[in-house]
Short mmCIF file of C-alpha atoms in Angstrom, two decimals:
data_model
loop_
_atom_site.label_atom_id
_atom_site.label_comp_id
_atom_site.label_asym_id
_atom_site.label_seq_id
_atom_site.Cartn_x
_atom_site.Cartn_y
_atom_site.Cartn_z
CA UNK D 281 -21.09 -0.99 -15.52
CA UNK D 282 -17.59 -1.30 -16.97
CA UNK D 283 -14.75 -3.30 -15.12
CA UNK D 284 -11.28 -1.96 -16.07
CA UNK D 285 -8.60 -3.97 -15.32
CA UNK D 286 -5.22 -2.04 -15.11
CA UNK D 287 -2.29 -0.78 -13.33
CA UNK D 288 -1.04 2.86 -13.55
CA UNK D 289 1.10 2.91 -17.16
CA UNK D 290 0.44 5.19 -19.67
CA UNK D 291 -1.39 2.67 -21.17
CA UNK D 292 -3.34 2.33 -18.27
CA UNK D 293 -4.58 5.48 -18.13
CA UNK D 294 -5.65 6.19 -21.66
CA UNK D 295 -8.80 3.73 -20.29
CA UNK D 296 -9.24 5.57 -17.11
CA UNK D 297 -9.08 8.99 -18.46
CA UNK D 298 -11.75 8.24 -21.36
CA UNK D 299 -13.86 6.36 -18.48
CA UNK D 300 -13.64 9.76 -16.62
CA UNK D 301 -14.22 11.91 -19.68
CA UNK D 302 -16.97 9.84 -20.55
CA UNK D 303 -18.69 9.89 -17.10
CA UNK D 304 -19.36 5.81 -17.33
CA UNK D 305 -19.62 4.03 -14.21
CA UNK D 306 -17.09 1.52 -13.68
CA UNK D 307 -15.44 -0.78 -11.21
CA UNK D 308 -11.42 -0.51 -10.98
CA UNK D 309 -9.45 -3.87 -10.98
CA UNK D 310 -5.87 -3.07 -10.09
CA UNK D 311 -3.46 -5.53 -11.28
CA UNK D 312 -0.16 -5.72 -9.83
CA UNK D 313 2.52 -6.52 -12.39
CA UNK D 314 5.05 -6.91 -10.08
CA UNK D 315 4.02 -10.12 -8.77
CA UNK D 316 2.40 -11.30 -12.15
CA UNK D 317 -1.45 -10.82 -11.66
CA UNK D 318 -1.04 -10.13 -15.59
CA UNK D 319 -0.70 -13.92 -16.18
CA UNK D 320 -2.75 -15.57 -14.11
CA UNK D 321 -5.11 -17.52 -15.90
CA UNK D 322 -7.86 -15.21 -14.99
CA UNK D 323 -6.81 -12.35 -16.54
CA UNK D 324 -5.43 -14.18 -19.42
CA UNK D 325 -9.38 -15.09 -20.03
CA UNK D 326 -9.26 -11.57 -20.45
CA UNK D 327 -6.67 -10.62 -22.89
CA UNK D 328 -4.82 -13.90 -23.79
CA UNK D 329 -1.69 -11.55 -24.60
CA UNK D 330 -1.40 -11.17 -20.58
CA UNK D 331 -1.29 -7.09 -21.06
CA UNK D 332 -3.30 -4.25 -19.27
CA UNK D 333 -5.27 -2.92 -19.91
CA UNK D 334 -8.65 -4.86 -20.05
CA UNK D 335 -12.43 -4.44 -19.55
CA UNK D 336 -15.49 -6.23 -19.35
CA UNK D 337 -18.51 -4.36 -20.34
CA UNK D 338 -21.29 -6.05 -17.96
CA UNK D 339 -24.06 -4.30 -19.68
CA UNK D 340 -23.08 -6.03 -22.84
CA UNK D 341 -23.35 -9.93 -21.54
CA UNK D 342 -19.94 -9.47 -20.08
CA UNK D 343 -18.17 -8.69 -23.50
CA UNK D 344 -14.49 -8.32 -22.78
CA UNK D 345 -12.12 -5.86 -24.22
CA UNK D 346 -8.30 -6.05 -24.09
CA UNK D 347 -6.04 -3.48 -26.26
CA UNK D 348 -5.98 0.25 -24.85
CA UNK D 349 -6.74 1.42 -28.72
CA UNK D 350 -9.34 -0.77 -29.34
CA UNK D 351 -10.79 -0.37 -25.30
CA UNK D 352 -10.89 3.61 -26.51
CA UNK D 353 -12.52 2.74 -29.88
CA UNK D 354 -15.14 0.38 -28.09
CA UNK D 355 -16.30 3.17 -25.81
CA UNK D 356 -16.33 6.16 -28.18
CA UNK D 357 -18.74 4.02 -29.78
CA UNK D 358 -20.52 2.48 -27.23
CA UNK D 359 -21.47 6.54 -26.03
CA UNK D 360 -21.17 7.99 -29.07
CA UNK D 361 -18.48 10.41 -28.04
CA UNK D 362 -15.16 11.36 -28.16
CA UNK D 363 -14.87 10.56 -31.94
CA UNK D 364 -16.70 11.69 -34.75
CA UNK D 365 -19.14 9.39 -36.21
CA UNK D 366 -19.25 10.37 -40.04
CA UNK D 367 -16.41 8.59 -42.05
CA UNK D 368 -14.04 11.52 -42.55
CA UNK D 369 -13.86 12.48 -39.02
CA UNK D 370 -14.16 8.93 -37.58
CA UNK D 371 -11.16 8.31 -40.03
CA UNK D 372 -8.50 11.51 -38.93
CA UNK D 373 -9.19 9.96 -35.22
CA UNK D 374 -8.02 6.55 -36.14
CA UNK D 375 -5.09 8.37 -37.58
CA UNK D 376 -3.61 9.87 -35.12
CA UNK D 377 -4.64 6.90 -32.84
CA UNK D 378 -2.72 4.48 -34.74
CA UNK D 379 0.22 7.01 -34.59
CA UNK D 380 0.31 6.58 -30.84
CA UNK D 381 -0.37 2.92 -31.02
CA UNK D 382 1.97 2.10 -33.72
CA UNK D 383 4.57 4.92 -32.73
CA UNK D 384 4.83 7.46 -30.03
CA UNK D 385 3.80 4.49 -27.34
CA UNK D 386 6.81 1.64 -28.44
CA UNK D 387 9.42 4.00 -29.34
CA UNK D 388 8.72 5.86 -25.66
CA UNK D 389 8.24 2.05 -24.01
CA UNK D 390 11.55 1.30 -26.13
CA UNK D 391 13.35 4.34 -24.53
CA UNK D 392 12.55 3.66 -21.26
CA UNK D 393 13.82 0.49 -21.62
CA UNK D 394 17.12 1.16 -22.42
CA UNK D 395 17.15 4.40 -20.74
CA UNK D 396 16.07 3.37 -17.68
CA UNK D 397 15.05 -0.46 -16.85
CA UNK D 398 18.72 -1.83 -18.46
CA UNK D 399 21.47 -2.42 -16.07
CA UNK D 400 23.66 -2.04 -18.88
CA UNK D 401 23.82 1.13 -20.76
CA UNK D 402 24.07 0.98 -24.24
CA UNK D 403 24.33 4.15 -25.67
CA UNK D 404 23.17 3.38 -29.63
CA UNK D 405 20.24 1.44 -28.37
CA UNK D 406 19.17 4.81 -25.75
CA UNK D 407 20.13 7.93 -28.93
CA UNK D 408 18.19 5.07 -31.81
CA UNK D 409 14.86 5.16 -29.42
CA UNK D 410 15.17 8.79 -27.77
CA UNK D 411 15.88 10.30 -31.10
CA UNK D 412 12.80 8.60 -32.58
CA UNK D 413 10.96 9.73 -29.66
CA UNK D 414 12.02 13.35 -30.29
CA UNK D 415 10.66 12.83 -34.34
CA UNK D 416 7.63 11.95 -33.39
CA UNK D 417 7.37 14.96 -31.38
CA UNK D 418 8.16 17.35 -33.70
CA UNK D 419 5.62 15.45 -36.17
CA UNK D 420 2.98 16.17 -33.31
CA UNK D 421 4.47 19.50 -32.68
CA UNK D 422 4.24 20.50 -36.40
CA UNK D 423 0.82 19.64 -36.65
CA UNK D 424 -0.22 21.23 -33.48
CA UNK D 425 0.73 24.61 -34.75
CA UNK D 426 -1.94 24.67 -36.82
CA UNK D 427 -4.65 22.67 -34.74
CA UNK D 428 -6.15 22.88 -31.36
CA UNK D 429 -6.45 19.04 -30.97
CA UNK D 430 -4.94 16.35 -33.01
CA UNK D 431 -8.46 15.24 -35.06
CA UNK D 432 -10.88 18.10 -34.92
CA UNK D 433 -12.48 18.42 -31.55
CA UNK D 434 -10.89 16.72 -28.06
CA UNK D 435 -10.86 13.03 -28.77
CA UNK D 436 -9.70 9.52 -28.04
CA UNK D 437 -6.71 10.29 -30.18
CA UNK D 438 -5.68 13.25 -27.83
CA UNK D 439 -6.53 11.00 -24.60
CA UNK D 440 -4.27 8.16 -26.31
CA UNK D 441 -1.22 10.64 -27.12
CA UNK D 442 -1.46 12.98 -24.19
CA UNK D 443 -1.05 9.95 -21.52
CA UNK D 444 2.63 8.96 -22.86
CA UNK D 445 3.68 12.43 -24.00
CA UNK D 446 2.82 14.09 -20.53
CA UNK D 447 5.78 11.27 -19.44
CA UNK D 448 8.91 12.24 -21.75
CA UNK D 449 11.06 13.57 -18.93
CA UNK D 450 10.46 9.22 -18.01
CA UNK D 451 12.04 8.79 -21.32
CA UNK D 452 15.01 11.40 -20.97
CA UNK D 453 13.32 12.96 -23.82
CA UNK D 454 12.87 16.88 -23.34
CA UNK D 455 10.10 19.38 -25.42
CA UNK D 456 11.38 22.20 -24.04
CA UNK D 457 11.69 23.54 -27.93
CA UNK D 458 8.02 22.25 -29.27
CA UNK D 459 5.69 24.92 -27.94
CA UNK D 460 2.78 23.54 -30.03
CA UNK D 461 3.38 20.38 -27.99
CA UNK D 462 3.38 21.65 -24.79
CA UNK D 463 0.49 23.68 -25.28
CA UNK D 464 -1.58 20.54 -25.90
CA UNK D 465 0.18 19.00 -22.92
CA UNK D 466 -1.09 21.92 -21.07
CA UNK D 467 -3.99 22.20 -22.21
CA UNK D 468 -5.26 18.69 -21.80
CA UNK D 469 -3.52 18.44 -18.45
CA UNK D 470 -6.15 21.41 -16.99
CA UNK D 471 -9.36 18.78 -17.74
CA UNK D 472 -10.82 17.60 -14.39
CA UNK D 473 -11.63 14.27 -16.14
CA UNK D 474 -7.81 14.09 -17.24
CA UNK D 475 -6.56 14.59 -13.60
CA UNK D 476 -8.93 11.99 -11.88
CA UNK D 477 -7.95 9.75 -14.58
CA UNK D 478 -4.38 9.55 -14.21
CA UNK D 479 -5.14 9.05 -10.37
CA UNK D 480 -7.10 5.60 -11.46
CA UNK D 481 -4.96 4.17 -10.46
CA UNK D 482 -2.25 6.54 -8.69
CA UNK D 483 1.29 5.49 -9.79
CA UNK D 484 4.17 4.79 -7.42
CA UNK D 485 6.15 7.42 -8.66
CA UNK D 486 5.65 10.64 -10.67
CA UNK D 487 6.47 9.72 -14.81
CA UNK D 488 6.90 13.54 -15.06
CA UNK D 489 9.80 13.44 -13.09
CA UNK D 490 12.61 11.44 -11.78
CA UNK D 491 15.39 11.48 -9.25
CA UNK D 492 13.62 10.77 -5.92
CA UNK D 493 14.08 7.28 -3.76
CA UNK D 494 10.63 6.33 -5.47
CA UNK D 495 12.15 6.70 -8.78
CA UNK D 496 14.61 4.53 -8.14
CA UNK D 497 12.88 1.94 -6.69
CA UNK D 498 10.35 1.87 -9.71
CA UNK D 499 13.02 1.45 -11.72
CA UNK D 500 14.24 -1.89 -10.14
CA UNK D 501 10.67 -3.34 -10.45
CA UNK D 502 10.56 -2.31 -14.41
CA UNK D 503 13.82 -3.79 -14.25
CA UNK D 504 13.25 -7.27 -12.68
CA UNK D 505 10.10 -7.51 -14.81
CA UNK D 506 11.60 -6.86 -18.26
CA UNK D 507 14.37 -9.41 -17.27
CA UNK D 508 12.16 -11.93 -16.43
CA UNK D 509 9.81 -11.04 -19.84
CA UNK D 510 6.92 -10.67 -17.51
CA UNK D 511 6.30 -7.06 -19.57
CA UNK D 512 3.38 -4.66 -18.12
CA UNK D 513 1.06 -2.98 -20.85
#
């Protein structure tokens, strides 16, 4: 049995979705970041960097987990699935993981930041981190063209990407013009485990979209916790 602590970010539900996928049993431990459950000294036992999400494989003499990347890498491995296990394959996986890790998942958390969360709008700051956004799109875009998935067959690397691209609109970032992209986005979005993932937890407002009361509101929270430098995942 797996206990996944989280809250519904992107980040979030990379874990949930490859739980899903997967078809492991686990145990859901919502934390709520508005009020700080992130740095209690609980969860910091956890991950000491006070970020979801988390787990604690209970099968494994309670072995805990924190970092979505390495949560995914720990239970590709653990089931053998979801990523190859010969070098090569293993290797193009990590790839295109890091590239969400190291890329698509800052630069969007950047954008939202200043596109969203800041009471003060500074307009270098929002075109520096949308435009980077919209780069690494066309760098997944480009390479979709000639590939179903990002690494071979349907993989943590997909599951990692998918759950920040699928919120660009979030990020006042449009793909509108990268077909390859939103074929993937499709694509993946059609997988039962995919849509019962993003539903572990269900967010307060839909990332797809934006505009309603509930936006708005979810915006204030982001807000108050990025002033405060209470962060969320």
């Amino acid at each position: 049995m797996i206990d996944l602590y989280t809250a519904a970010t992107p980040n979030g539900h990379k874990v949930s979705i490859a739980l899903e996928e997967l078809g492991l049993p686990y145990t859901l431990k919502v934390i709520n970041l508005t009020v700080g459950e992130q740095r209690t000294p609980a969860f910091l036992a956890i991950n000491p960097n006070g970020r979801i999400p988390a787990l604690i494989d209970r099968e494994a003499d309670d072995f805990a987990v924190f970092e979505s990347g390495a949560c995914l890498i720990y239970l590709a491995e653990k089931t053998g699935q979801l990523m190859p296990t010969d070098a090569k394959g293993r290797s193009r996986v990590l790839q295109w993981l890091m590239f969400q890790m190291g890329g698509i998942g800052p630069m969007m958390g950047q954008a939202n930041v200043f596109f969203r969360y800041f009471p003060e709008k500074i307009p270098a700051a929002i075109d520096r981190y949308q435009g980077e956004c919209r780069r690494l799109f066309r760098v997944l875009d480009g390479h979709l063209q000639h590939h179903e998935y990002l690494a071979g067959d349907y993989s943590i690397a997909d599951i990692a990407n998918w759950a920040w691209v699928r919120t660009h609109r979030w990020s006042g970032v449009e793909i509108d013009d990268l077909p390859h992209l939103k074929r993937w986005r499709d694509a993946i979005r059609q997988r039962p485990a995919v849509q019962r993932g993003i539903e572990q937890p269900p967010s307060k407002v839909d990332l797809t979209r934006d505009g309603d009361e509930a936006a708005k509101r979810f915006s204030e929270e982001a807000r108050t916790m990025v002033e405060t430098g209470r962060g969320a995942a």
